[in-house]
Amino acid sequence: MAIGLKAQEGTLKNDPLKIEPAPLSTSPTTTRPVGTDTLKIKNNGIETTILYYAEDSIITKTATNVTYLYGNAYIEYGDIKLDAAQIIIDRNQNELTAKGVQDSTGSWIGLPVFQDKGGVYETRAIRYNFATNRAKITGVVTKQDEGYVSGEEIKKNQDGSAYIKGGKFIPCADLLATTYIKADKIKVIPGDKIITGPAQLYIGDIPTIFALPFAFFPDVKSDAQSGILFPKYGEERVRGIFLREGGYFFGNNEYIRTAVTGDYYSKGSYGLNVRSTYKKRYKYSGSVDLRFSKSKTPAIDENPLNSKDFWVSISHRPESRSKTRFSASVNAGTSSYNNNNISTENFQNTIRSEFRSNLSLTGSFANDRFSYGLSARHSQNIQTNILDVSLPEFSLNMTRLVPFAQSKQEVLKRLSLSWAFSTSNRITNLVRPNSAGFDIANSADQADTIAVTFAKLPELLSNAQNGARHSIPISTSFPFLKNFNISPSINLQELWYLEELDYTYLENQNAVRIDTLKGFSRATTYGASVGISTQLYGTKDFKANSKIESIRHTLVPNLSFSYRPDFGQEKYGYYKNVQVDTTSTGEPVHQFLSKYNGFVYGSPTLGESAAIGFSLNNKVEMKVRSDTAKSEKVSILENLSFSTSYNFLADSFNLSDYNLTARTSLFKKKIDVSAGLVIDPYTYVTTNDGERDLIRKVDVIALTQGKGLGRISSGRFSLSTNLNSKASTNKSSSSMGGGPGSVGAIDGMGMGNNFGNETDEGYGTMNSGEANKQRRVPQYFDDPNAYIDITVPWNIMFSYNYSFSQGLFNNEFTSTTRQSIKMSGNMEISPKWQLTFNTGYDIQLKEFTQSSLGVYRDLGCWELRGNWIPFGRFTSYSIDIQIKASALRDLKLSRRRSFFDN
């Protein structure tokens, strides 16, 4: 039994059961300057010393062997500590008596606070026997795990157990709560249980019909309790009357908690759920959630249900920093599970169409020179029924080596190389259609999926892709002309596969047959590049009387050259020149086809390349003078970049697209802005074939024709912010006459818990504190309910996204545009009211995205939770009113309705 009460002057009036709320502490006694004054008493024949102290006076009557302590008295006797206004120690009876005193107003002060191994008690009076270690306490309140037990009188035994007369159990941290269970007799066994005689539930200080001949409350931590989970009840139009989530909770184990629950519907549907959480401190933690449901309704229904669904969720998180770490996140199940089992509490999980899983084992060895990773990945789209599994994926990496680190030559000193190896096996149930541009004899014309069943396992394995890849990057760098840095590099790569493709043209079908040849096959590729970069600065200083101290513009130009040979040449053997068609005149049409086409790591690149690349990054910053000696740096433009490349060996269209991106933040990084453009640098001309206009792209740079940079092919713009409230501090509250009933009170409570700081500039606040105080008319100071202070905590996340793309399709320029707004957040409209929301608007479709609104109300010992999805496919609502204490968690009222009920 965790007990902790602190005495407070004036907390008890004449009525010992009328207790005002006071701050609670597990150590109520304060440090006293215990002097050399001691008393000797005999406990079971053993003489023991009592240390004592009193501020006012200490009187010992030798004739009666009684000592009187007056004024903030304190004694310490072994594990016993006692504070009180008056303490009397009777050595003849081995007893002490402590009580408070009344001041001139009749209020009690210096009430006894008693502490021993059993806990801490705030009382009106106490009598304690040193010989028997028993105590009789009048007017007591003791704190439990999630509430209080109070009583008129308590008798405390040597073993720490206590009997309470005229008691009540308050299931929350409010001593003035009007919800409680009243019982004339209560027994408390610390750390074990609380047992009562006849007990009755009171709500609003009014007795209810809920009464029991006896009651039992476990006095252990809530997460360590085992017991029955009472089901939720309700009705669905489709599946009928239901009892959900009823079962049993196993919580006695220190490391693992498990709940086994079931669902039942009157029309025949049912479900079974097993959820387990585990944690080993400083090692790992996680959870396992297994769910099965049978959705079944009568065949005479308009849309009968008949499906078996399951869902698996596994999470494992390592907490140690060892060299070997294992983590897991698994979300998988049947595609119809979420449609048949809607959850308003987990709304995001309901509307998701794709689920991913990941298992990974990572580590290092050889003094961290090598690191490895073993993983399994899963992706499932419940709308398209496409499943992708990567099992296993393995990687082995060698840390960068610098073999000539001691060399005096800068080029050799910075020379480094590393090695990376990875292998993958990917299984998918998607059978992709023919997209080669010619007829394939043994290929499907349309996409299809393979059913994920044990019977289809051989077909799924035959559709798998696997392979391995080696990468060896070698690089160095050295300065050039002091202000330039040159970075040459070579990259070697080798691909390993266990099969390859062979192509045969079938003249009678005018199609190509693709055969898969089993056996080890490898491909080696390489390339080289060299880059040169520098940084340029430009600074503009301002006058001393200007708020702006200086503006600096940083430019980072990069120039690179790369070369890659044509791996389509016959000497490499990676490509085959295959006839794929016959023209109307009988001439054969040939095409280079890779024997690794569509493989997991792709094919060596076709065509020789010798390209020069250019990029330019810009950054603009400003220094602003502040009241302190140190200037403040403000970012005006975080990044503005431009990039393109030119391939000297390409047959045509050597210049690639221009890419422009920009990013910055506004108002002290409260608003993030980013944008991007892709520009096609070539010219488009329109010709007429006698019937219609034809638009085609020609190999002429638009800039040379006076047509600007070219045609914009795509663009994007996004704006996002996360606004938070900033209200007055406790200091400002006190200046307004703070405390209970002060100005700014909501629901009769003072604004003791203020948020933010008025000295801040206040961006994102609903009001600015000081200015609002000046607007308040005087009568508001006398009537705290006359207004609502809107300086309350809130948080809003807002984003706006716009994107477009345009291109030539069927001899016409077509464009697509996407534009949407998303907003979510929470707001505490009073200390006891909270709202949450999640919504969005698709401007292009002119409709709202799936939205939800949540509400929470603190009702003292009770709480109200509600969630509403006002429109869309998952229209539903839920309302729960229940007691906070877990021991009485099932004492609640619930109302739920989902789209099933429409």
PDB file of C-alpha atoms in Angstrom, residues 537-754:
ATOM      1  CA  TYR A 537      31.148  33.844 -50.505  1.00  0.00           C
ATOM      2  CA  GLY A 538      29.631  37.278 -50.882  1.00  0.00           C
ATOM      3  CA  THR A 539      28.932  39.496 -47.861  1.00  0.00           C
ATOM      4  CA  LYS A 540      27.032  42.770 -47.594  1.00  0.00           C
ATOM      5  CA  ASP A 541      27.603  44.757 -44.376  1.00  0.00           C
ATOM      6  CA  PHE A 542      25.146  47.372 -43.102  1.00  0.00           C
ATOM      7  CA  LYS A 543      25.544  50.486 -41.004  1.00  0.00           C
ATOM      8  CA  ALA A 544      25.918  50.267 -37.238  1.00  0.00           C
ATOM      9  CA  ASN A 545      22.486  51.815 -36.584  1.00  0.00           C
ATOM     10  CA  SER A 546      20.767  49.206 -38.778  1.00  0.00           C
ATOM     11  CA  LYS A 547      18.937  46.234 -37.253  1.00  0.00           C
ATOM     12  CA  ILE A 548      20.592  44.058 -39.901  1.00  0.00           C
ATOM     13  CA  GLU A 549      24.303  43.538 -39.349  1.00  0.00           C
ATOM     14  CA  SER A 550      25.157  41.704 -42.595  1.00  0.00           C
ATOM     15  CA  ILE A 551      23.864  39.371 -45.310  1.00  0.00           C
ATOM     16  CA  ARG A 552      25.994  36.531 -46.659  1.00  0.00           C
ATOM     17  CA  HIS A 553      25.474  34.591 -49.881  1.00  0.00           C
ATOM     18  CA  THR A 554      27.222  31.218 -50.201  1.00  0.00           C
ATOM     19  CA  LEU A 555      27.626  29.511 -53.600  1.00  0.00           C
ATOM     20  CA  VAL A 556      28.851  25.928 -53.957  1.00  0.00           C
ATOM     21  CA  PRO A 557      29.451  25.027 -57.641  1.00  0.00           C
ATOM     22  CA  ASN A 558      30.227  21.402 -58.545  1.00  0.00           C
ATOM     23  CA  LEU A 559      31.569  20.161 -61.871  1.00  0.00           C
ATOM     24  CA  SER A 560      31.961  16.448 -62.571  1.00  0.00           C
ATOM     25  CA  PHE A 561      32.891  14.173 -65.427  1.00  0.00           C
ATOM     26  CA  SER A 562      31.935  10.471 -65.577  1.00  0.00           C
ATOM     27  CA  TYR A 563      32.592   7.682 -68.034  1.00  0.00           C
ATOM     28  CA  ARG A 564      30.895   4.328 -68.441  1.00  0.00           C
ATOM     29  CA  PRO A 565      31.525   1.874 -71.330  1.00  0.00           C
ATOM     30  CA  ASP A 566      28.776   0.293 -73.409  1.00  0.00           C
ATOM     31  CA  PHE A 567      28.039  -3.044 -71.750  1.00  0.00           C
ATOM     32  CA  GLY A 568      25.777  -3.935 -74.636  1.00  0.00           C
ATOM     33  CA  GLN A 569      28.798  -4.796 -76.776  1.00  0.00           C
ATOM     34  CA  GLU A 570      29.116  -8.395 -77.903  1.00  0.00           C
ATOM     35  CA  LYS A 571      32.402  -8.922 -76.016  1.00  0.00           C
ATOM     36  CA  TYR A 572      30.634  -8.601 -72.676  1.00  0.00           C
ATOM     37  CA  GLY A 573      27.875 -11.072 -73.553  1.00  0.00           C
ATOM     38  CA  TYR A 574      25.228  -9.386 -71.408  1.00  0.00           C
ATOM     39  CA  TYR A 575      22.939  -8.424 -74.308  1.00  0.00           C
ATOM     40  CA  LYS A 576      21.688 -10.248 -77.381  1.00  0.00           C
ATOM     41  CA  ASN A 577      20.615  -8.671 -80.669  1.00  0.00           C
ATOM     42  CA  VAL A 578      17.224 -10.362 -81.199  1.00  0.00           C
ATOM     43  CA  GLN A 579      14.711 -10.086 -83.988  1.00  0.00           C
ATOM     44  CA  VAL A 580      11.448  -9.037 -82.378  1.00  0.00           C
ATOM     45  CA  ASP A 581       9.193  -8.231 -85.350  1.00  0.00           C
ATOM     46  CA  THR A 582       8.880  -8.006 -89.159  1.00  0.00           C
ATOM     47  CA  THR A 583       7.931  -4.851 -91.014  1.00  0.00           C
ATOM     48  CA  SER A 584       5.223  -4.727 -93.678  1.00  0.00           C
ATOM     49  CA  THR A 585       7.956  -4.939 -96.312  1.00  0.00           C
ATOM     50  CA  GLY A 586       9.388  -8.117 -94.731  1.00  0.00           C
ATOM     51  CA  GLU A 587      12.410  -6.438 -93.161  1.00  0.00           C
ATOM     52  CA  PRO A 588      13.352  -7.847 -89.728  1.00  0.00           C
ATOM     53  CA  VAL A 589      13.258  -5.559 -86.678  1.00  0.00           C
ATOM     54  CA  HIS A 590      15.988  -6.184 -84.129  1.00  0.00           C
ATOM     55  CA  GLN A 591      16.419  -5.048 -80.526  1.00  0.00           C
ATOM     56  CA  PHE A 592      19.103  -5.481 -77.869  1.00  0.00           C
ATOM     57  CA  LEU A 593      17.676  -7.558 -74.999  1.00  0.00           C
ATOM     58  CA  SER A 594      19.438  -8.252 -71.681  1.00  0.00           C
ATOM     59  CA  LYS A 595      19.729 -11.747 -70.308  1.00  0.00           C
ATOM     60  CA  TYR A 596      19.068 -10.246 -66.863  1.00  0.00           C
ATOM     61  CA  ASN A 597      15.981  -8.255 -67.825  1.00  0.00           C
ATOM     62  CA  GLY A 598      13.698  -7.698 -64.796  1.00  0.00           C
ATOM     63  CA  PHE A 599      16.105  -9.326 -62.335  1.00  0.00           C
ATOM     64  CA  VAL A 600      16.387  -8.203 -58.720  1.00  0.00           C
ATOM     65  CA  TYR A 601      19.553  -6.090 -59.190  1.00  0.00           C
ATOM     66  CA  GLY A 602      18.830  -5.149 -62.788  1.00  0.00           C
ATOM     67  CA  SER A 603      21.086  -5.349 -65.842  1.00  0.00           C
ATOM     68  CA  PRO A 604      24.333  -3.670 -66.839  1.00  0.00           C
ATOM     69  CA  THR A 605      23.636  -0.341 -68.505  1.00  0.00           C
ATOM     70  CA  LEU A 606      23.203  -0.321 -72.281  1.00  0.00           C
ATOM     71  CA  GLY A 607      25.063   2.369 -74.236  1.00  0.00           C
ATOM     72  CA  GLU A 608      28.337   4.201 -73.718  1.00  0.00           C
ATOM     73  CA  SER A 609      28.284   7.360 -71.661  1.00  0.00           C
ATOM     74  CA  ALA A 610      30.753  10.202 -71.223  1.00  0.00           C
ATOM     75  CA  ALA A 611      28.886  12.927 -69.386  1.00  0.00           C
ATOM     76  CA  ILE A 612      29.704  16.177 -67.709  1.00  0.00           C
ATOM     77  CA  GLY A 613      27.496  17.243 -64.822  1.00  0.00           C
ATOM     78  CA  PHE A 614      27.012  20.626 -63.264  1.00  0.00           C
ATOM     79  CA  SER A 615      25.237  21.751 -60.100  1.00  0.00           C
ATOM     80  CA  LEU A 616      25.084  25.004 -58.191  1.00  0.00           C
ATOM     81  CA  ASN A 617      23.877  25.298 -54.586  1.00  0.00           C
ATOM     82  CA  ASN A 618      23.009  28.633 -52.995  1.00  0.00           C
ATOM     83  CA  LYS A 619      22.472  29.652 -49.402  1.00  0.00           C
ATOM     84  CA  VAL A 620      21.563  33.117 -48.064  1.00  0.00           C
ATOM     85  CA  GLU A 621      21.891  34.014 -44.378  1.00  0.00           C
ATOM     86  CA  MET A 622      21.421  37.204 -42.386  1.00  0.00           C
ATOM     87  CA  LYS A 623      22.878  38.397 -39.095  1.00  0.00           C
ATOM     88  CA  VAL A 624      20.542  40.489 -36.945  1.00  0.00           C
ATOM     89  CA  ARG A 625      21.701  42.621 -34.041  1.00  0.00           C
ATOM     90  CA  SER A 626      20.143  41.740 -30.701  1.00  0.00           C
ATOM     91  CA  ASP A 627      20.118  43.283 -27.227  1.00  0.00           C
ATOM     92  CA  THR A 628      22.908  40.932 -26.192  1.00  0.00           C
ATOM     93  CA  ALA A 629      26.459  41.184 -27.450  1.00  0.00           C
ATOM     94  CA  LYS A 630      26.001  38.122 -29.647  1.00  0.00           C
ATOM     95  CA  SER A 631      24.284  38.554 -33.026  1.00  0.00           C
ATOM     96  CA  GLU A 632      21.492  36.258 -34.102  1.00  0.00           C
ATOM     97  CA  LYS A 633      21.804  34.300 -37.352  1.00  0.00           C
ATOM     98  CA  VAL A 634      18.673  34.052 -39.509  1.00  0.00           C
ATOM     99  CA  SER A 635      18.365  31.843 -42.597  1.00  0.00           C
ATOM    100  CA  ILE A 636      16.731  33.624 -45.546  1.00  0.00           C
ATOM    101  CA  LEU A 637      17.179  30.850 -48.105  1.00  0.00           C
ATOM    102  CA  GLU A 638      18.330  27.474 -46.834  1.00  0.00           C
ATOM    103  CA  ASN A 639      18.995  26.057 -50.290  1.00  0.00           C
ATOM    104  CA  LEU A 640      18.465  26.935 -53.947  1.00  0.00           C
ATOM    105  CA  SER A 641      19.996  24.412 -56.323  1.00  0.00           C
ATOM    106  CA  PHE A 642      20.285  23.928 -60.068  1.00  0.00           C
ATOM    107  CA  SER A 643      21.620  20.807 -61.789  1.00  0.00           C
ATOM    108  CA  THR A 644      21.907  19.252 -65.233  1.00  0.00           C
ATOM    109  CA  SER A 645      24.259  17.049 -67.256  1.00  0.00           C
ATOM    110  CA  TYR A 646      25.439  16.589 -70.858  1.00  0.00           C
ATOM    111  CA  ASN A 647      26.262  13.213 -72.442  1.00  0.00           C
ATOM    112  CA  PHE A 648      28.823  13.692 -75.209  1.00  0.00           C
ATOM    113  CA  LEU A 649      28.366  10.167 -76.601  1.00  0.00           C
ATOM    114  CA  ALA A 650      24.571  10.105 -76.877  1.00  0.00           C
ATOM    115  CA  ASP A 651      23.161   9.949 -80.422  1.00  0.00           C
ATOM    116  CA  SER A 652      20.741  12.787 -79.729  1.00  0.00           C
ATOM    117  CA  PHE A 653      19.218  14.841 -76.929  1.00  0.00           C
ATOM    118  CA  ASN A 654      22.556  14.964 -75.132  1.00  0.00           C
ATOM    119  CA  LEU A 655      21.419  17.529 -72.558  1.00  0.00           C
ATOM    120  CA  SER A 656      19.359  16.242 -69.638  1.00  0.00           C
ATOM    121  CA  ASP A 657      16.523  18.081 -67.920  1.00  0.00           C
ATOM    122  CA  TYR A 658      17.155  21.108 -65.730  1.00  0.00           C
ATOM    123  CA  ASN A 659      16.336  20.469 -62.070  1.00  0.00           C
ATOM    124  CA  LEU A 660      15.639  23.399 -59.773  1.00  0.00           C
ATOM    125  CA  THR A 661      14.822  22.970 -56.081  1.00  0.00           C
ATOM    126  CA  ALA A 662      14.389  25.490 -53.281  1.00  0.00           C
ATOM    127  CA  ARG A 663      13.887  25.167 -49.550  1.00  0.00           C
ATOM    128  CA  THR A 664      13.565  27.661 -46.715  1.00  0.00           C
ATOM    129  CA  SER A 665      11.758  28.316 -43.444  1.00  0.00           C
ATOM    130  CA  LEU A 666       9.916  31.353 -42.144  1.00  0.00           C
ATOM    131  CA  PHE A 667       9.152  32.906 -38.776  1.00  0.00           C
ATOM    132  CA  LYS A 668      11.966  31.256 -36.831  1.00  0.00           C
ATOM    133  CA  LYS A 669      11.554  27.912 -38.588  1.00  0.00           C
ATOM    134  CA  LYS A 670       7.857  27.635 -37.768  1.00  0.00           C
ATOM    135  CA  ILE A 671       6.827  27.363 -41.428  1.00  0.00           C
ATOM    136  CA  ASP A 672       8.721  25.125 -43.868  1.00  0.00           C
ATOM    137  CA  VAL A 673       8.498  25.903 -47.588  1.00  0.00           C
ATOM    138  CA  SER A 674       9.886  23.800 -50.432  1.00  0.00           C
ATOM    139  CA  ALA A 675       9.474  23.885 -54.199  1.00  0.00           C
ATOM    140  CA  GLY A 676      10.875  22.201 -57.276  1.00  0.00           C
ATOM    141  CA  LEU A 677      10.754  22.389 -61.070  1.00  0.00           C
ATOM    142  CA  VAL A 678      11.860  20.043 -63.857  1.00  0.00           C
ATOM    143  CA  ILE A 679      12.421  21.813 -67.199  1.00  0.00           C
ATOM    144  CA  ASP A 680      12.769  20.111 -70.569  1.00  0.00           C
ATOM    145  CA  PRO A 681      15.515  22.115 -72.371  1.00  0.00           C
ATOM    146  CA  TYR A 682      14.531  21.123 -75.945  1.00  0.00           C
ATOM    147  CA  THR A 683      12.298  22.725 -78.540  1.00  0.00           C
ATOM    148  CA  TYR A 684       8.871  21.426 -79.602  1.00  0.00           C
ATOM    149  CA  VAL A 685       7.684  22.210 -83.127  1.00  0.00           C
ATOM    150  CA  THR A 686       4.296  21.837 -84.785  1.00  0.00           C
ATOM    151  CA  THR A 687       3.938  20.521 -88.324  1.00  0.00           C
ATOM    152  CA  ASN A 688       0.932  19.609 -90.462  1.00  0.00           C
ATOM    153  CA  ASP A 689       0.645  16.334 -92.406  1.00  0.00           C
ATOM    154  CA  GLY A 690      -2.306  17.626 -94.412  1.00  0.00           C
ATOM    155  CA  GLU A 691      -4.900  16.278 -91.987  1.00  0.00           C
ATOM    156  CA  ARG A 692      -3.851  17.486 -88.553  1.00  0.00           C
ATOM    157  CA  ASP A 693      -1.152  19.300 -86.631  1.00  0.00           C
ATOM    158  CA  LEU A 694       1.679  17.128 -85.341  1.00  0.00           C
ATOM    159  CA  ILE A 695       3.733  18.121 -82.286  1.00  0.00           C
ATOM    160  CA  ARG A 696       7.193  16.655 -81.919  1.00  0.00           C
ATOM    161  CA  LYS A 697      10.324  17.224 -79.919  1.00  0.00           C
ATOM    162  CA  VAL A 698      13.418  18.215 -81.902  1.00  0.00           C
ATOM    163  CA  ASP A 699      17.105  18.098 -80.985  1.00  0.00           C
ATOM    164  CA  VAL A 700      17.454  21.866 -80.669  1.00  0.00           C
ATOM    165  CA  ILE A 701      18.133  23.668 -77.376  1.00  0.00           C
ATOM    166  CA  ALA A 702      15.279  26.088 -76.640  1.00  0.00           C
ATOM    167  CA  LEU A 703      17.684  28.668 -75.251  1.00  0.00           C
ATOM    168  CA  THR A 704      19.414  28.946 -78.652  1.00  0.00           C
ATOM    169  CA  GLN A 705      16.070  29.753 -80.302  1.00  0.00           C
ATOM    170  CA  GLY A 706      15.174  32.525 -77.884  1.00  0.00           C
ATOM    171  CA  LYS A 707      12.496  30.384 -76.219  1.00  0.00           C
ATOM    172  CA  GLY A 708      13.818  30.611 -72.675  1.00  0.00           C
ATOM    173  CA  LEU A 709      15.064  27.663 -70.674  1.00  0.00           C
ATOM    174  CA  GLY A 710      12.499  25.290 -72.209  1.00  0.00           C
ATOM    175  CA  ARG A 711       9.171  23.737 -71.279  1.00  0.00           C
ATOM    176  CA  ILE A 712       8.265  22.952 -67.669  1.00  0.00           C
ATOM    177  CA  SER A 713       7.491  19.242 -67.454  1.00  0.00           C
ATOM    178  CA  SER A 714       6.679  19.014 -63.726  1.00  0.00           C
ATOM    179  CA  GLY A 715       6.640  21.068 -60.572  1.00  0.00           C
ATOM    180  CA  ARG A 716       5.801  20.889 -56.907  1.00  0.00           C
ATOM    181  CA  PHE A 717       5.225  23.216 -53.977  1.00  0.00           C
ATOM    182  CA  SER A 718       4.622  22.400 -50.333  1.00  0.00           C
ATOM    183  CA  LEU A 719       4.097  24.397 -47.183  1.00  0.00           C
ATOM    184  CA  SER A 720       3.897  22.932 -43.690  1.00  0.00           C
ATOM    185  CA  THR A 721       3.824  24.233 -40.159  1.00  0.00           C
ATOM    186  CA  ASN A 722       3.402  23.067 -36.606  1.00  0.00           C
ATOM    187  CA  LEU A 723       1.918  25.846 -34.467  1.00  0.00           C
ATOM    188  CA  ASN A 724       1.949  25.668 -30.675  1.00  0.00           C
ATOM    189  CA  SER A 725       0.330  27.864 -28.059  1.00  0.00           C
ATOM    190  CA  LYS A 726       2.416  30.066 -25.793  1.00  0.00           C
ATOM    191  CA  ALA A 727       0.554  31.417 -22.803  1.00  0.00           C
ATOM    192  CA  SER A 728       1.476  33.207 -19.582  1.00  0.00           C
ATOM    193  CA  THR A 729       3.696  31.708 -16.894  1.00  0.00           C
ATOM    194  CA  ASN A 730       2.888  31.145 -13.252  1.00  0.00           C
ATOM    195  CA  LYS A 731       4.480  34.469 -12.463  1.00  0.00           C
ATOM    196  CA  SER A 732       2.027  36.356 -14.602  1.00  0.00           C
ATOM    197  CA  SER A 733      -0.791  34.345 -13.068  1.00  0.00           C
ATOM    198  CA  SER A 734       0.181  35.470  -9.591  1.00  0.00           C
ATOM    199  CA  SER A 735       0.220  39.091 -10.702  1.00  0.00           C
ATOM    200  CA  MET A 736      -3.392  38.629 -11.710  1.00  0.00           C
ATOM    201  CA  GLY A 737      -4.344  37.363  -8.258  1.00  0.00           C
ATOM    202  CA  GLY A 738      -3.751  33.724  -9.118  1.00  0.00           C
ATOM    203  CA  GLY A 739      -4.734  30.665  -7.181  1.00  0.00           C
ATOM    204  CA  PRO A 740      -8.123  28.998  -6.968  1.00  0.00           C
ATOM    205  CA  GLY A 741     -10.848  31.242  -8.194  1.00  0.00           C
ATOM    206  CA  SER A 742      -8.477  33.762  -9.770  1.00  0.00           C
ATOM    207  CA  VAL A 743      -8.984  35.556 -13.056  1.00  0.00           C
ATOM    208  CA  GLY A 744      -8.656  33.190 -15.971  1.00  0.00           C
ATOM    209  CA  ALA A 745     -10.300  30.315 -14.184  1.00  0.00           C
ATOM    210  CA  ILE A 746     -12.188  27.778 -16.223  1.00  0.00           C
ATOM    211  CA  ASP A 747     -14.740  25.478 -14.613  1.00  0.00           C
ATOM    212  CA  GLY A 748     -13.926  27.148 -11.311  1.00  0.00           C
ATOM    213  CA  MET A 749     -10.272  26.138 -11.323  1.00  0.00           C
ATOM    214  CA  GLY A 750      -7.306  28.520 -11.238  1.00  0.00           C
ATOM    215  CA  MET A 751      -4.824  28.808 -14.054  1.00  0.00           C
ATOM    216  CA  GLY A 752      -1.974  27.448 -11.971  1.00  0.00           C
ATOM    217  CA  ASN A 753      -0.778  25.336 -14.891  1.00  0.00           C
ATOM    218  CA  ASN A 754       0.024  28.030 -17.425  1.00  0.00           C
TER     219      ASN A 754
END
